[in-house]
PDB file of C-alpha atoms in Angstrom:
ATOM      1  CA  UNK F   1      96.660  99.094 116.461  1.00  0.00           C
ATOM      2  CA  UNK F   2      97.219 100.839 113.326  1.00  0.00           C
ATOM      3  CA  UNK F   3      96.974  97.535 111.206  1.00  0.00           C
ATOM      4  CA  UNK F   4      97.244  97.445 107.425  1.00  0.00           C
ATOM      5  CA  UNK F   5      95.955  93.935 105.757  1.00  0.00           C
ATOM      6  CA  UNK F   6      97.007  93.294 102.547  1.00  0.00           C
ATOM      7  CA  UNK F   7      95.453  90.273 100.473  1.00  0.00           C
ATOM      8  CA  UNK F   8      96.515  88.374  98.606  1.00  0.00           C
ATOM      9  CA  UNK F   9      99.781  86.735 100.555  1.00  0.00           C
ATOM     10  CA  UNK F  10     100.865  85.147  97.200  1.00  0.00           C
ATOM     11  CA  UNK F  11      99.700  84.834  93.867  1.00  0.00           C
ATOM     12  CA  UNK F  12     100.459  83.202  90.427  1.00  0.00           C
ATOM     13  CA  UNK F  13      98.984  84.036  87.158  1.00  0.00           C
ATOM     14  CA  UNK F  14      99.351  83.548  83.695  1.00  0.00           C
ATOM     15  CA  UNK F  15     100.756  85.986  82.001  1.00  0.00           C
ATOM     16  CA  UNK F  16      98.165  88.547  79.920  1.00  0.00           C
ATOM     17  CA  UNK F  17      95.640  88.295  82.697  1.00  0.00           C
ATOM     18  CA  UNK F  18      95.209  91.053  85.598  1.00  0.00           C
ATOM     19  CA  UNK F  19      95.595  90.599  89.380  1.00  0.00           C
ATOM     20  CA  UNK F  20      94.337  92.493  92.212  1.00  0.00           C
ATOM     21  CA  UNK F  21      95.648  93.276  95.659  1.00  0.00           C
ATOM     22  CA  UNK F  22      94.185  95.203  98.345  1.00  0.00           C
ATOM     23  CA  UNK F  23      95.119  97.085 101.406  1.00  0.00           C
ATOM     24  CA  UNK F  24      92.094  97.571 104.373  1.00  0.00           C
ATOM     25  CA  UNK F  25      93.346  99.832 107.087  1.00  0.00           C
ATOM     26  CA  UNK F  26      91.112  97.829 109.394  1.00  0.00           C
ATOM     27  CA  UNK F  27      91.629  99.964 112.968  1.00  0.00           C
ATOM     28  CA  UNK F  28      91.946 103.716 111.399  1.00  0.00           C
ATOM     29  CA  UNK F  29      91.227 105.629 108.101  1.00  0.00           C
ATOM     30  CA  UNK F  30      94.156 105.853 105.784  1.00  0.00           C
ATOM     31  CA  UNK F  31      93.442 108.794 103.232  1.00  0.00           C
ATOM     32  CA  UNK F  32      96.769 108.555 101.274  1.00  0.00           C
ATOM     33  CA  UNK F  33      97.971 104.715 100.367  1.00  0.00           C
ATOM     34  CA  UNK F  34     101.745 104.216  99.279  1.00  0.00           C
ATOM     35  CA  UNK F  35     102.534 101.510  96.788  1.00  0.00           C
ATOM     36  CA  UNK F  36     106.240  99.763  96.639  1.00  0.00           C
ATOM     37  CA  UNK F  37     107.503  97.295  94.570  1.00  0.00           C
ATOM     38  CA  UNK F  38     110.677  95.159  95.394  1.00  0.00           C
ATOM     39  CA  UNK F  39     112.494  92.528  93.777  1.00  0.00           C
ATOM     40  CA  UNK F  40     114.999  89.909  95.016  1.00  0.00           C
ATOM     41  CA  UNK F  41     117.747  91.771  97.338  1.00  0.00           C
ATOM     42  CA  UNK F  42     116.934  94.990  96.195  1.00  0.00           C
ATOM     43  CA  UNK F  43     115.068  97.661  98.131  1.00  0.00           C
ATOM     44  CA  UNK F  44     111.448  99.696  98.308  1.00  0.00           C
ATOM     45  CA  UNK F  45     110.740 101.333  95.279  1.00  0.00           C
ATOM     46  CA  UNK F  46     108.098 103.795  95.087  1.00  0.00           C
ATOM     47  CA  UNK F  47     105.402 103.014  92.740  1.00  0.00           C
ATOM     48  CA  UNK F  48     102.645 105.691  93.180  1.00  0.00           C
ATOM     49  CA  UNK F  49     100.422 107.305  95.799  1.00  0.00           C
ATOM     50  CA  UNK F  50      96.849 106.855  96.416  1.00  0.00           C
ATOM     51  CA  UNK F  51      94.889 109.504  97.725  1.00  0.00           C
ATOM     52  CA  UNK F  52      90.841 108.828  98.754  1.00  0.00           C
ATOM     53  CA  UNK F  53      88.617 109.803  96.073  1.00  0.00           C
ATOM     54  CA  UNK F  54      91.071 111.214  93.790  1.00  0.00           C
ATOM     55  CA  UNK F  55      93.419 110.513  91.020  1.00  0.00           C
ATOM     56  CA  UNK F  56      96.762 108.805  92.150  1.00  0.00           C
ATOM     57  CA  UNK F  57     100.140 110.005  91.761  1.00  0.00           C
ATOM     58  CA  UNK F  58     102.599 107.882  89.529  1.00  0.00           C
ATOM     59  CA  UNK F  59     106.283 107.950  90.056  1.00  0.00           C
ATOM     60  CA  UNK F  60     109.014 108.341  87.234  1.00  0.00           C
ATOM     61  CA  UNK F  61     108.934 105.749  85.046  1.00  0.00           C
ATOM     62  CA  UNK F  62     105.860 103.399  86.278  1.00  0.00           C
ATOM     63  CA  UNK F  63     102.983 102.653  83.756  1.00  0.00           C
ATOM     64  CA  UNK F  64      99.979 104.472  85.202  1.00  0.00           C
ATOM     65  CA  UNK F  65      97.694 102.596  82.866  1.00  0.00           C
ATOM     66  CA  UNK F  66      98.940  99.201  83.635  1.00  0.00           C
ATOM     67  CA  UNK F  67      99.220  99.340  87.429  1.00  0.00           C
ATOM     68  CA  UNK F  68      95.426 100.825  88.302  1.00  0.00           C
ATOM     69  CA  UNK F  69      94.961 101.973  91.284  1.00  0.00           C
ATOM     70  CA  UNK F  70      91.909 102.593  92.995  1.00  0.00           C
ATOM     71  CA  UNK F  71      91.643 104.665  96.323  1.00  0.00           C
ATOM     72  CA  UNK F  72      87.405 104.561  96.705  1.00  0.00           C
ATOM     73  CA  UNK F  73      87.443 104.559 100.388  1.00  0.00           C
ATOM     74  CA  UNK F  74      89.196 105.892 103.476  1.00  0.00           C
ATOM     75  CA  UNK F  75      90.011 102.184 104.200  1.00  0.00           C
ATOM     76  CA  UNK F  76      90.728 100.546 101.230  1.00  0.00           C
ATOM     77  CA  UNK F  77      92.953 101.131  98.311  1.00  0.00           C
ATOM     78  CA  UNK F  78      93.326  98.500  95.474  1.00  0.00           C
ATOM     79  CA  UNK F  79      96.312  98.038  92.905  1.00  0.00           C
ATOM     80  CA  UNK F  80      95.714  96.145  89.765  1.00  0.00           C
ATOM     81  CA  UNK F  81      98.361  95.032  87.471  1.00  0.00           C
ATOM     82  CA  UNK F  82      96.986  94.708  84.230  1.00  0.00           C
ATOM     83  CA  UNK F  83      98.433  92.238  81.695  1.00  0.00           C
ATOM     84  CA  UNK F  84     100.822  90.916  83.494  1.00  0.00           C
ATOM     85  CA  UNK F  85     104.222  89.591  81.807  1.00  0.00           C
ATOM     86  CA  UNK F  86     106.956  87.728  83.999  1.00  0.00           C
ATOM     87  CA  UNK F  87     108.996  91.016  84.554  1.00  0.00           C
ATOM     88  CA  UNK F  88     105.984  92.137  86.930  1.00  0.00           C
ATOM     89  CA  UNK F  89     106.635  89.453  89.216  1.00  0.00           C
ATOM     90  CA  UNK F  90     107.806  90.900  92.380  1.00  0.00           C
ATOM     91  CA  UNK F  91     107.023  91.678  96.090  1.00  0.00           C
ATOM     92  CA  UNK F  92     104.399  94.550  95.754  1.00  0.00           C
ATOM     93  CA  UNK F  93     103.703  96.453  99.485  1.00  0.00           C
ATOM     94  CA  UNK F  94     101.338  98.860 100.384  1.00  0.00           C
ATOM     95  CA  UNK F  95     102.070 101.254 103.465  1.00  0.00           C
ATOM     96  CA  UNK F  96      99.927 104.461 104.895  1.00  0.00           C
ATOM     97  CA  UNK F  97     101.205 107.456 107.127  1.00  0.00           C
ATOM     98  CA  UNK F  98      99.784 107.405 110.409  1.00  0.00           C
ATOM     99  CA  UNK F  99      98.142 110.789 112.480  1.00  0.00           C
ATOM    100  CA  UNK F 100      99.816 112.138 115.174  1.00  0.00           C
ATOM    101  CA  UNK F 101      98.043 110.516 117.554  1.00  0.00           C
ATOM    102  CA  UNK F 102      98.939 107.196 116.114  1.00  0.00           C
ATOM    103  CA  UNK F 103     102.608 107.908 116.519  1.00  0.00           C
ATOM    104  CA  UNK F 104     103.102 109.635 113.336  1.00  0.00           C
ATOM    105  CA  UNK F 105     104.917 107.032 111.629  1.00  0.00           C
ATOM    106  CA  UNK F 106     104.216 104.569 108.558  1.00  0.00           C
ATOM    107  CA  UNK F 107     102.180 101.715 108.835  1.00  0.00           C
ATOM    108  CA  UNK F 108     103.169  98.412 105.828  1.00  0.00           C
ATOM    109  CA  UNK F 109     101.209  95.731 105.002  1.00  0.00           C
ATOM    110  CA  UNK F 110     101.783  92.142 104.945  1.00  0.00           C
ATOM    111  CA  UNK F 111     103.061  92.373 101.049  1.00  0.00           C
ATOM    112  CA  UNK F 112     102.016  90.139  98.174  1.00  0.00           C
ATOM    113  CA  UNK F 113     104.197  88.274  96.350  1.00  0.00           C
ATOM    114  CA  UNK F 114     103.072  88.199  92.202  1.00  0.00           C
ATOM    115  CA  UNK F 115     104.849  85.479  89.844  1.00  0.00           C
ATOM    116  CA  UNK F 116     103.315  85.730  86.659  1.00  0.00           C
ATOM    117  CA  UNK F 117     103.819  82.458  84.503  1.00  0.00           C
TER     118      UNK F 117
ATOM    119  CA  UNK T   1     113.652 113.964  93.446  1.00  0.00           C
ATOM    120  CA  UNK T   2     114.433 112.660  97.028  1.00  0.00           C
ATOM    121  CA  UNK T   3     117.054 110.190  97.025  1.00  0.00           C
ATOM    122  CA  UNK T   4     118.701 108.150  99.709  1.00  0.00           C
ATOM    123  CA  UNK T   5     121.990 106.232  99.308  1.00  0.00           C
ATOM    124  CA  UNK T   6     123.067 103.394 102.287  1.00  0.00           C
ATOM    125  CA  UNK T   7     126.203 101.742 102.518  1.00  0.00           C
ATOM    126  CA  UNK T   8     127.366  99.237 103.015  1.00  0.00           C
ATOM    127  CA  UNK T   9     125.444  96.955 100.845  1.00  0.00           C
ATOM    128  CA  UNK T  10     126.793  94.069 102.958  1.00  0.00           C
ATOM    129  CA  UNK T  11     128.193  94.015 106.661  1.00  0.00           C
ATOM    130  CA  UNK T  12     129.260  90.371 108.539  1.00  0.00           C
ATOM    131  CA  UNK T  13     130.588  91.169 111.646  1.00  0.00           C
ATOM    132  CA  UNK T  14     131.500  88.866 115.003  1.00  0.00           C
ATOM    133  CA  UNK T  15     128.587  87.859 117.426  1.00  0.00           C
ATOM    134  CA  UNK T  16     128.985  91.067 120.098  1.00  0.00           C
ATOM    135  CA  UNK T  17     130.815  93.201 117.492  1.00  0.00           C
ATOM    136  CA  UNK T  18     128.829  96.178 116.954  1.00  0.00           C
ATOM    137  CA  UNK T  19     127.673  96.887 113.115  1.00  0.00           C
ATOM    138  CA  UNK T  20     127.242 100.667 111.886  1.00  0.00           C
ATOM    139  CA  UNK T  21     124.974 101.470 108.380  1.00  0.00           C
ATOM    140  CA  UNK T  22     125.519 104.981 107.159  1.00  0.00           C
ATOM    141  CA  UNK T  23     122.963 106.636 105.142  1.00  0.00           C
ATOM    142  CA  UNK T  24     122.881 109.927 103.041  1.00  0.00           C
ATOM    143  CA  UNK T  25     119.835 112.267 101.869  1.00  0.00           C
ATOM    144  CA  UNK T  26     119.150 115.043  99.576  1.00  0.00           C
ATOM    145  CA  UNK T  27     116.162 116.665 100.853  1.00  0.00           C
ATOM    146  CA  UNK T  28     117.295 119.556 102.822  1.00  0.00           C
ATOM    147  CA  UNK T  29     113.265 119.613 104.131  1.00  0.00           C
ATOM    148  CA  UNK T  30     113.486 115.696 105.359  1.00  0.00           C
ATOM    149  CA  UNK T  31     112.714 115.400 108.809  1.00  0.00           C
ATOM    150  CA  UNK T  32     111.972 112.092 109.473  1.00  0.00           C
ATOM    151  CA  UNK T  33     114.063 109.526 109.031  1.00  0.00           C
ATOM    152  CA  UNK T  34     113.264 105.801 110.365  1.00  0.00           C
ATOM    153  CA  UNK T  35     114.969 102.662 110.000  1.00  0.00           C
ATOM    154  CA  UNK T  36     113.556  99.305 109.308  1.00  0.00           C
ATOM    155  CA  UNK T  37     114.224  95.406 109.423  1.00  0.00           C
ATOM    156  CA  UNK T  38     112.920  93.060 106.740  1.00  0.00           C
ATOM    157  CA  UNK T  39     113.178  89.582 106.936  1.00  0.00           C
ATOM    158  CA  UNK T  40     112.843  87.470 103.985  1.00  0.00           C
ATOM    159  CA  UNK T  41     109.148  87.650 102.054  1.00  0.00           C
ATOM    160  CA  UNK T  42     108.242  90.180 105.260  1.00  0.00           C
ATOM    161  CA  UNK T  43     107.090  93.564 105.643  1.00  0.00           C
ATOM    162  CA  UNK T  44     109.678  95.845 106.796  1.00  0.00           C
ATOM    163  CA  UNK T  45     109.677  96.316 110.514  1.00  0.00           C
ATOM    164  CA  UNK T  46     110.118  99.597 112.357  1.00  0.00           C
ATOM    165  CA  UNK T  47     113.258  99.134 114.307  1.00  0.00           C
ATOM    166  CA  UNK T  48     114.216 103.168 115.355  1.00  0.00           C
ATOM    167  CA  UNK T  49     113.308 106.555 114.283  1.00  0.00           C
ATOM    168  CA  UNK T  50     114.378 109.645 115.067  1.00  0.00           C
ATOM    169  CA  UNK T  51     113.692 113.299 114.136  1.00  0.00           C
ATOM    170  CA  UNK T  52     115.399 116.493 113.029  1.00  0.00           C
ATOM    171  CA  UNK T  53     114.570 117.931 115.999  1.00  0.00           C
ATOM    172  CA  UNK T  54     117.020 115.368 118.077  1.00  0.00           C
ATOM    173  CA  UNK T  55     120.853 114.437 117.324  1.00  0.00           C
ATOM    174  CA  UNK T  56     120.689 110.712 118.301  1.00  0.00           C
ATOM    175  CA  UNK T  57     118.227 108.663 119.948  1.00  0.00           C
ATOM    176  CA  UNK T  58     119.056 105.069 121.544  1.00  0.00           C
ATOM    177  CA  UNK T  59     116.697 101.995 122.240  1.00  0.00           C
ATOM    178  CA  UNK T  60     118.780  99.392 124.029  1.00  0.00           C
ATOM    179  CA  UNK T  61     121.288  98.013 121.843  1.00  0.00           C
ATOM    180  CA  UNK T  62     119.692 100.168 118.798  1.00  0.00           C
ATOM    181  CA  UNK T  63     120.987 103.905 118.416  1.00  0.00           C
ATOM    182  CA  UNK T  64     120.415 106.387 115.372  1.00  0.00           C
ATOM    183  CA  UNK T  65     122.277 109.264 114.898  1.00  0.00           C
ATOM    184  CA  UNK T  66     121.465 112.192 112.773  1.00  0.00           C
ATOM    185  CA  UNK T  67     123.803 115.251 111.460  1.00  0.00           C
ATOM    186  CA  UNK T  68     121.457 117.405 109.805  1.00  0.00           C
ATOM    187  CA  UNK T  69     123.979 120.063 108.516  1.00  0.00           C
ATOM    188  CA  UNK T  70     125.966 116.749 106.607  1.00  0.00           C
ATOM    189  CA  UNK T  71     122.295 115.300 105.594  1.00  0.00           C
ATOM    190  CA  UNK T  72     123.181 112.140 106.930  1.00  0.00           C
ATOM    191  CA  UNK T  73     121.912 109.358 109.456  1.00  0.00           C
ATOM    192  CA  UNK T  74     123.710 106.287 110.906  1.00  0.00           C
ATOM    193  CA  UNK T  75     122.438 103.204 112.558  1.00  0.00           C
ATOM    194  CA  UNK T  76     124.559 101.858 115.581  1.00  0.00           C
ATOM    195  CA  UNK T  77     123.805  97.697 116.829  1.00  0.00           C
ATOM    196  CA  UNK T  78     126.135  96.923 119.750  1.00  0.00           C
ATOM    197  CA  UNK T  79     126.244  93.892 121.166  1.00  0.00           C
ATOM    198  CA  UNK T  80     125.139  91.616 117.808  1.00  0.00           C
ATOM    199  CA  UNK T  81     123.418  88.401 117.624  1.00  0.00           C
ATOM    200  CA  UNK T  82     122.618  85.839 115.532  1.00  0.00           C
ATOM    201  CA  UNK T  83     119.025  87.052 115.455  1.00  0.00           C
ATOM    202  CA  UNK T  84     119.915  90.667 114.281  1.00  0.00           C
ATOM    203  CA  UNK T  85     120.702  88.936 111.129  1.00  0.00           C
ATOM    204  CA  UNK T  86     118.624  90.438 107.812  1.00  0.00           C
ATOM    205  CA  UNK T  87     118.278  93.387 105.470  1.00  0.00           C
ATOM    206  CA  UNK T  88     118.267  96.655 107.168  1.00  0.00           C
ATOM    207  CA  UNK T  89     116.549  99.975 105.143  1.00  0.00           C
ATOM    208  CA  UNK T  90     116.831 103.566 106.035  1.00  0.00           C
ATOM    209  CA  UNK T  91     114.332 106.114 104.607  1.00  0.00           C
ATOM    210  CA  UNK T  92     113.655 109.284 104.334  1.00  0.00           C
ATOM    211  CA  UNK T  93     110.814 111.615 104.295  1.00  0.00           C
ATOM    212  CA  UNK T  94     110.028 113.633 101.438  1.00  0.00           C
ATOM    213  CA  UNK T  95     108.650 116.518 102.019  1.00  0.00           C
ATOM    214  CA  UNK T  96     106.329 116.801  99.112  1.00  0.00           C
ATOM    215  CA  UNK T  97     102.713 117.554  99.510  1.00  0.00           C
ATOM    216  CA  UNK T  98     102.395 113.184  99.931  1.00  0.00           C
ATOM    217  CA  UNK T  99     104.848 113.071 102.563  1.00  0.00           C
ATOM    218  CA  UNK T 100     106.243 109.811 101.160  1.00  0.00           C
ATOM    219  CA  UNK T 101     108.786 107.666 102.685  1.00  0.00           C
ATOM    220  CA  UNK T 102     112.465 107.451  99.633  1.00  0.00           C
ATOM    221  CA  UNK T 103     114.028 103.959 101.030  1.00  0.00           C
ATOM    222  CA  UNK T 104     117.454 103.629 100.833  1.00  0.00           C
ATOM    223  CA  UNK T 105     119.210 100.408  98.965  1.00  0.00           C
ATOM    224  CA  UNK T 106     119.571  98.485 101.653  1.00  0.00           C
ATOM    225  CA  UNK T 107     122.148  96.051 103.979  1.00  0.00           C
ATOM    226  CA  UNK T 108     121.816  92.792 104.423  1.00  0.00           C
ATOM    227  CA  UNK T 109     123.561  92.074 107.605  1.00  0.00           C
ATOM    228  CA  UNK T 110     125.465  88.668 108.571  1.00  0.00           C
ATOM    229  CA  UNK T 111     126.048  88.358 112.432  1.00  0.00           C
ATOM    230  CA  UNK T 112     128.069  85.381 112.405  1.00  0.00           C
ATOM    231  CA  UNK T 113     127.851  83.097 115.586  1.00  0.00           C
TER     232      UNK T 113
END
């Protein structure tokens, strides 16, 4: 239980164009969304939080107006990265908390991994 | 802001050595702290946990310590194999109003045969 699917796997583009990846919590409702981003052999970094039907929440540093996120649902949160270059290839992750009930922990999805061309 | 530092960066150790990652944390508030295996191109995988109401908490040949006073965690494989092999986080909670996970840098971990 407690299963996060995140689509697409893998994806190439060219760069200028915008790509979209999505997160379905597909057994429970997920009203916050986390967003990481990792490159090669380095770790997690947090890229901003989604919250259902409100505004997300941008860490330090990360472009709020090219990665667009979109939190319309309690099971669904969507990250676009807009105008893509080469430096926002990378391994981008979504992940949402879990209730109590559901062992209180963090839940990840699959990851997709961008290369922009 | 939250921040999490992990060392080593790199550990190779002996088939049935035992291998020890030490983490550190700045958030007085944190009081979960889980750590996680990631394989290459995978999602990180929930190996241990444990909670600021415990001191240490042991899963077979997995144990996590915690000193809460020194803000710091450690991860404890005995008996390594082969398979154990790959990059091993620790995180922190941050105990904003998001509750969001603070990874630390990470180890990758060599269990040579």
């Amino acid at each position: 239980g407690a299963v996060v699917s995140q689509h697409p796997s893998r994806v190439i583009c060219k760069s200028g164009t915008s790509v979209k990846i999505e997160c379905r919590s597909l057994d429970f409702q997920a009203t916050t969304m986390f967003w990481y981003r990792q490159f090669p052999k380095q770790s997690l970094m947090l890229m901003a939080t989604s919250n259902e039907g409100s505004k997300a929440t941008y860490e330090q540093g990360v472009e709020k107006d090219k990665f667009l996120i979109n939190h319309a649902s309690l099971t669904l949160s969507t990250l676009t990265v807009t105008s893509a270059h080469p430096e926002d290839s990378s391994f981008y992750i979504c992940s949402a908390r879990l209730s109590r009930d559901r062992g209180d922990g963090y839940t990840f999805g699959s990851g997709t991994r961008l290369t922009v061309v | 802001g939250e921040n999490v530092e992990q060392h080593p960066s790199t550990l190779s150790v002996q088939e049935g050595d035992s291998a020890v990652i030490k983490c550190t944390y700045s958030d007085s508030a944190s009081n979960y702290f889980p750590w996680y295996k990631q394989e290459l191109g995978k999602r990180p995988q929930l190996i241990i946990d444990i909670r600021s109401n415990v001191g240490e908490k042991k899963d077979q040949r997995i144990a996590v310590t915690l000193n809460k006073t020194a803000k710091h965690f450690s991860l404890h494989i005995t008996e390594t194999q082969p398979e154990d092999s790959a990059v091993y986080f620790c995180a922190a909670l941050w105990m904003d109003s998001s509750y969001k996970l603070i990874f630390g840098s990470g180890t990758r971990l060599l269990v040579r045969p």
